[in-house]
Amino acid sequence: MMLEYVLGLSAYLFSIGIYGLITSRNMVRALMCLELILNAVNINFVTFSDFFDSRQLKGNIFSIFVISIAAAEAAIGPAIVSSIYRNRKSIRINQLNLLNK
Amino acid sequence: MNLPGPIHDFLLVFLGLGLILGGLGVVLLTNPIFSAFSLGLVLVCISLFYILSNSHFVAAAQLLIYVGAINVLILFAVMFMNGSEYYKDFNLWTVGNGLTSLICTSLFVLLITIISNTTWYGIIWTTRANQIIEQDLVSNGQQIGIHLSTDFFLPFEFISIILLVALIGAIATARQ
């Protein structure tokens, strides 16, 4: 029962993260929704590792790798956003055509 | 974590409620600072979920890295680039939003149907039967350390190189 509940919560987080990632006009909010999606994946990894693999715990290892990749992404993302903000004075996501000139 | 039944269920429902409301707040709040704090609420609830499912090391890593580093970095990014332009997006509901909400709701319903139609307990008993021979000699933290230093050693080193390259690239990108 707990397994289905947690998997349902993870599916909810994943769908709402995709919704926010598509419809957000603010770039920082898009980064937040990306974190939501990665957290949904992490919940799935940890729950399956606890229920199916409680001796080896390889899902925990993969979730640690996902967390560190998310840390690298969260270092790169605001750097790019701040560089765009210095050039354009705006962080709206539909003004990302800096590369065409 | 071996809690008694009603406390465990109450904690599950409480954390699930916080997670649902926080996820809605990340997407639907108009001020980005409020949605960053709501993201912090979601991350803390996920960390408590990890504690409930016996993964204390991942819970500590989640709390330190996500709440302590990533959420604070996102808050700084919001505060640096907080223009007055989010007022223009107030109540701006377009066709694309409706279409996306339809697609995401259908994706959620599809995932819920697949989850509820799968017989998880058959899989649990077949995998538990294979593990019943091995003894519980090491704890979870020791098991993670053994994995990281033996058979996941090369990805571990690659992760450190990726973090170093990402930090240097972030400094070089954000520099004036």
Coordinates of C-alpha atoms in Angstrom, one line a residue:
Chain A
M1 CA 0.0 0.0 0.0
M2 CA 2.8 2.4 0.8
L3 CA 4.5 1.5 -2.4
E4 CA 1.6 2.6 -4.6
Y5 CA 1.1 5.7 -2.5
V6 CA 4.7 6.9 -2.9
L7 CA 4.7 6.0 -6.6
G8 CA 1.5 8.0 -7.1
L9 CA 3.1 11.0 -5.3
S10 CA 6.1 10.7 -7.6
A11 CA 4.0 10.5 -10.7
Y12 CA 2.2 13.7 -9.5
L13 CA 5.5 15.5 -9.0
F14 CA 6.7 14.4 -12.4
S15 CA 3.5 15.6 -14.2
I16 CA 3.4 18.9 -12.4
G17 CA 7.1 19.5 -13.1
I18 CA 6.5 18.9 -16.8
Y19 CA 3.5 21.2 -16.7
G20 CA 5.5 24.0 -15.1
L21 CA 8.5 23.4 -17.3
I22 CA 6.4 23.9 -20.5
T23 CA 4.2 26.7 -19.4
S24 CA 6.5 28.9 -17.3
R25 CA 7.7 32.2 -18.7
N26 CA 10.3 32.8 -16.1
M27 CA 13.6 31.0 -16.6
V28 CA 14.3 30.5 -12.8
R29 CA 10.9 28.9 -12.4
A30 CA 11.7 26.5 -15.2
L31 CA 14.9 25.5 -13.3
M32 CA 12.7 24.9 -10.2
C33 CA 10.4 22.7 -12.2
L34 CA 13.4 20.8 -13.5
E35 CA 14.4 20.1 -9.9
L36 CA 10.9 18.8 -9.2
I37 CA 11.3 16.3 -12.1
L38 CA 14.7 15.1 -10.8
N39 CA 13.2 14.7 -7.3
A40 CA 10.4 12.6 -8.7
V41 CA 13.0 10.3 -10.3
N42 CA 14.9 10.2 -7.0
I43 CA 11.7 9.2 -5.0
N44 CA 11.2 6.3 -7.4
F45 CA 14.8 5.2 -7.1
V46 CA 14.8 5.2 -3.3
T47 CA 11.4 3.6 -2.9
F48 CA 12.3 0.7 -5.3
S49 CA 15.6 0.3 -3.6
D50 CA 13.9 0.0 -0.2
F51 CA 11.2 -2.4 -1.3
F52 CA 13.0 -4.7 -3.8
D53 CA 16.7 -4.4 -3.1
S54 CA 17.0 -3.8 0.6
R55 CA 20.3 -5.7 0.9
Q56 CA 22.3 -4.2 -2.0
L57 CA 20.8 -0.7 -2.0
K58 CA 21.9 0.2 -5.6
G59 CA 19.0 2.6 -6.0
N60 CA 20.5 4.7 -3.3
I61 CA 23.8 4.9 -5.2
F62 CA 21.9 6.0 -8.3
S63 CA 19.9 8.6 -6.4
I64 CA 23.2 10.0 -5.0
F65 CA 24.5 10.3 -8.6
V66 CA 21.3 12.0 -9.7
I67 CA 21.6 14.5 -6.8
S68 CA 25.2 15.4 -7.7
I69 CA 24.2 15.8 -11.4
A70 CA 21.4 18.1 -10.2
A71 CA 24.0 20.1 -8.2
A72 CA 26.1 20.6 -11.3
E73 CA 23.0 21.6 -13.3
A74 CA 22.0 24.1 -10.6
A75 CA 25.4 25.6 -10.7
I76 CA 25.3 26.0 -14.5
G77 CA 21.7 27.1 -14.9
P78 CA 21.7 30.3 -12.8
A79 CA 25.1 31.3 -14.3
I80 CA 23.6 31.1 -17.8
V81 CA 20.4 32.9 -16.7
S82 CA 22.4 35.7 -15.0
S83 CA 24.6 36.1 -18.2
I84 CA 21.4 36.4 -20.3
Y85 CA 20.0 38.9 -17.8
R86 CA 23.1 41.1 -18.1
N87 CA 22.8 41.2 -21.8
R88 CA 19.0 41.5 -22.2
K89 CA 17.7 42.9 -18.8
S90 CA 15.0 40.2 -18.9
I91 CA 14.6 36.6 -17.9
R92 CA 11.6 35.8 -20.0
I93 CA 12.0 32.4 -21.6
N94 CA 10.8 33.5 -25.1
Q95 CA 13.7 35.9 -25.5
L96 CA 16.3 33.3 -25.7
N97 CA 17.5 34.1 -29.3
L98 CA 20.9 35.4 -28.3
L99 CA 22.6 33.0 -30.6
N100 CA 21.1 34.2 -33.9
K101 CA 23.2 37.4 -34.2
Chain B
M1 CA 12.2 3.3 10.1
N2 CA 10.2 1.1 12.6
L3 CA 7.4 3.4 13.8
P4 CA 4.1 2.1 15.0
G5 CA 1.4 1.8 12.4
P6 CA -0.9 4.9 13.0
I7 CA 2.1 7.3 13.4
H8 CA 3.6 6.0 10.2
D9 CA 0.4 6.4 8.2
F10 CA -0.2 9.8 9.7
L11 CA 3.3 10.9 8.7
L12 CA 2.8 9.6 5.2
V13 CA -0.5 11.4 4.7
F14 CA 0.9 14.6 6.3
L15 CA 4.1 14.6 4.1
G16 CA 2.0 13.8 1.0
L17 CA -0.3 16.7 1.7
G18 CA 2.7 19.0 2.1
L19 CA 4.2 17.7 -1.1
I20 CA 1.0 18.2 -3.2
L21 CA 0.5 21.7 -1.9
G22 CA 4.1 22.6 -2.3
G23 CA 4.2 21.3 -5.9
L24 CA 1.1 23.3 -6.7
G25 CA 2.7 26.4 -5.2
V26 CA 5.9 26.0 -7.2
V27 CA 3.9 26.1 -10.4
L28 CA 1.0 28.4 -9.7
L29 CA 2.3 31.2 -7.4
T30 CA 3.0 34.4 -9.3
N31 CA 5.9 35.7 -7.2
P32 CA 9.0 33.6 -7.9
I33 CA 10.3 34.1 -4.3
F34 CA 7.2 32.4 -2.9
S35 CA 7.6 29.5 -5.4
A36 CA 11.3 29.1 -4.4
F37 CA 10.2 28.8 -0.7
S38 CA 7.5 26.4 -1.7
L39 CA 10.2 24.4 -3.5
G40 CA 12.1 24.3 -0.2
L41 CA 9.0 22.8 1.5
V42 CA 8.8 20.1 -1.2
L43 CA 12.4 19.2 -0.8
V44 CA 12.2 18.9 3.0
C45 CA 9.1 16.7 2.6
I46 CA 10.9 14.5 0.2
S47 CA 13.8 14.2 2.6
L48 CA 11.4 13.1 5.4
F49 CA 10.0 10.5 3.0
Y50 CA 13.5 9.1 2.6
I51 CA 13.9 8.8 6.3
L52 CA 10.6 6.9 6.4
S53 CA 11.8 4.5 3.8
N54 CA 15.0 3.6 5.7
S55 CA 17.4 5.6 3.5
H56 CA 19.1 7.8 6.0
F57 CA 22.2 8.6 4.0
V58 CA 20.2 9.8 1.0
A59 CA 17.9 11.8 3.3
A60 CA 20.9 13.6 4.8
A61 CA 22.4 14.2 1.3
Q62 CA 19.0 15.5 0.1
L63 CA 18.7 17.9 3.0
L64 CA 22.3 19.2 2.7
I65 CA 22.6 19.4 -1.1
Y66 CA 19.1 20.3 -2.2
V67 CA 17.8 22.5 0.6
G68 CA 21.2 23.8 1.7
A69 CA 22.8 24.4 -1.6
I70 CA 20.5 24.3 -4.6
N71 CA 17.5 26.0 -3.0
V72 CA 19.6 28.8 -1.6
L73 CA 21.3 29.2 -5.0
I74 CA 17.9 29.5 -6.7
L75 CA 16.8 32.0 -4.1
F76 CA 19.9 34.1 -4.8
A77 CA 19.2 33.8 -8.5
V78 CA 15.6 35.0 -8.0
M79 CA 16.7 37.9 -5.8
F80 CA 19.4 39.0 -8.3
M81 CA 17.1 38.9 -11.3
N82 CA 13.8 40.0 -9.7
G83 CA 12.4 42.4 -12.2
S84 CA 8.9 43.8 -12.0
E85 CA 7.9 41.8 -15.0
Y86 CA 6.0 38.9 -13.2
Y87 CA 3.0 41.2 -12.7
K88 CA 2.4 41.1 -16.4
D89 CA 1.9 37.3 -16.3
F90 CA -0.9 37.6 -13.8
N91 CA -3.9 35.6 -14.9
L92 CA -2.6 35.0 -18.3
W93 CA -4.2 31.7 -19.3
T94 CA -3.6 30.8 -22.9
V95 CA -4.5 27.9 -25.2
G96 CA -1.1 26.4 -24.7
N97 CA -1.6 26.3 -20.9
G98 CA -4.9 24.4 -21.3
L99 CA -3.4 22.0 -23.8
T100 CA -0.4 21.4 -21.6
S101 CA -2.5 20.8 -18.5
L102 CA -4.7 18.3 -20.5
I103 CA -1.6 16.5 -21.6
C104 CA 0.0 16.4 -18.2
T105 CA -3.3 15.3 -16.5
S106 CA -3.6 12.4 -19.1
L107 CA 0.0 11.5 -18.4
F108 CA -0.7 11.4 -14.6
V109 CA -3.8 9.3 -15.1
L110 CA -1.9 6.9 -17.3
L111 CA 0.9 6.5 -14.8
I112 CA -1.6 6.0 -11.9
T113 CA -3.4 3.3 -14.0
I114 CA -0.2 1.5 -14.7
I115 CA 0.9 1.7 -11.0
S116 CA -2.4 0.4 -9.7
N117 CA -2.6 -2.4 -12.4
T118 CA 0.8 -3.8 -11.6
T119 CA 1.0 -6.6 -9.1
W120 CA 3.9 -5.4 -6.9
Y121 CA 3.6 -8.0 -4.2
G122 CA 4.4 -10.8 -6.5
I123 CA 7.6 -9.0 -7.5
I124 CA 8.4 -8.3 -3.8
W125 CA 8.0 -11.9 -2.8
T126 CA 10.1 -13.3 -5.6
T127 CA 12.9 -10.8 -4.9
R128 CA 12.7 -11.4 -1.1
A129 CA 13.0 -15.1 -1.6
N130 CA 16.4 -14.6 -3.3
Q131 CA 17.6 -12.3 -0.5
I132 CA 16.6 -14.5 2.4
I133 CA 20.0 -16.3 2.4
E134 CA 22.2 -13.3 2.8
Q135 CA 22.6 -12.1 6.3
D136 CA 22.2 -8.5 7.5
L137 CA 25.8 -7.9 8.4
V138 CA 26.4 -4.4 7.4
S139 CA 24.3 -1.3 7.8
N140 CA 22.9 0.9 5.1
G141 CA 25.6 3.6 5.3
Q142 CA 28.4 0.9 5.2
Q143 CA 26.7 -0.7 2.2
I144 CA 26.7 2.6 0.3
G145 CA 30.3 3.2 1.2
I146 CA 31.3 -0.4 0.0
H147 CA 29.4 0.2 -3.3
L148 CA 31.0 3.6 -3.9
S149 CA 34.5 2.3 -3.3
T150 CA 34.3 -1.0 -5.2
D151 CA 32.0 -1.4 -8.1
F152 CA 30.8 2.2 -8.5
F153 CA 34.3 3.6 -8.2
L154 CA 34.7 4.9 -11.7
P155 CA 31.3 6.7 -11.9
F156 CA 32.2 8.3 -8.5
E157 CA 35.4 9.7 -9.9
F158 CA 33.6 10.9 -13.1
I159 CA 31.0 12.6 -10.9
S160 CA 33.8 14.5 -9.1
I161 CA 35.3 15.6 -12.5
I162 CA 31.8 16.7 -13.7
L163 CA 31.3 18.8 -10.6
L164 CA 34.7 20.4 -11.0
V165 CA 34.1 21.2 -14.7
A166 CA 30.6 22.5 -14.0
L167 CA 31.8 24.8 -11.2
I168 CA 34.6 26.2 -13.3
G169 CA 32.2 26.7 -16.2
A170 CA 29.7 28.4 -14.0
I171 CA 32.3 30.9 -12.8
A172 CA 33.5 31.5 -16.3
T173 CA 30.0 32.0 -17.6
A174 CA 28.8 34.3 -14.8
R175 CA 31.9 36.4 -14.7
Q176 CA 31.6 40.0 -15.9

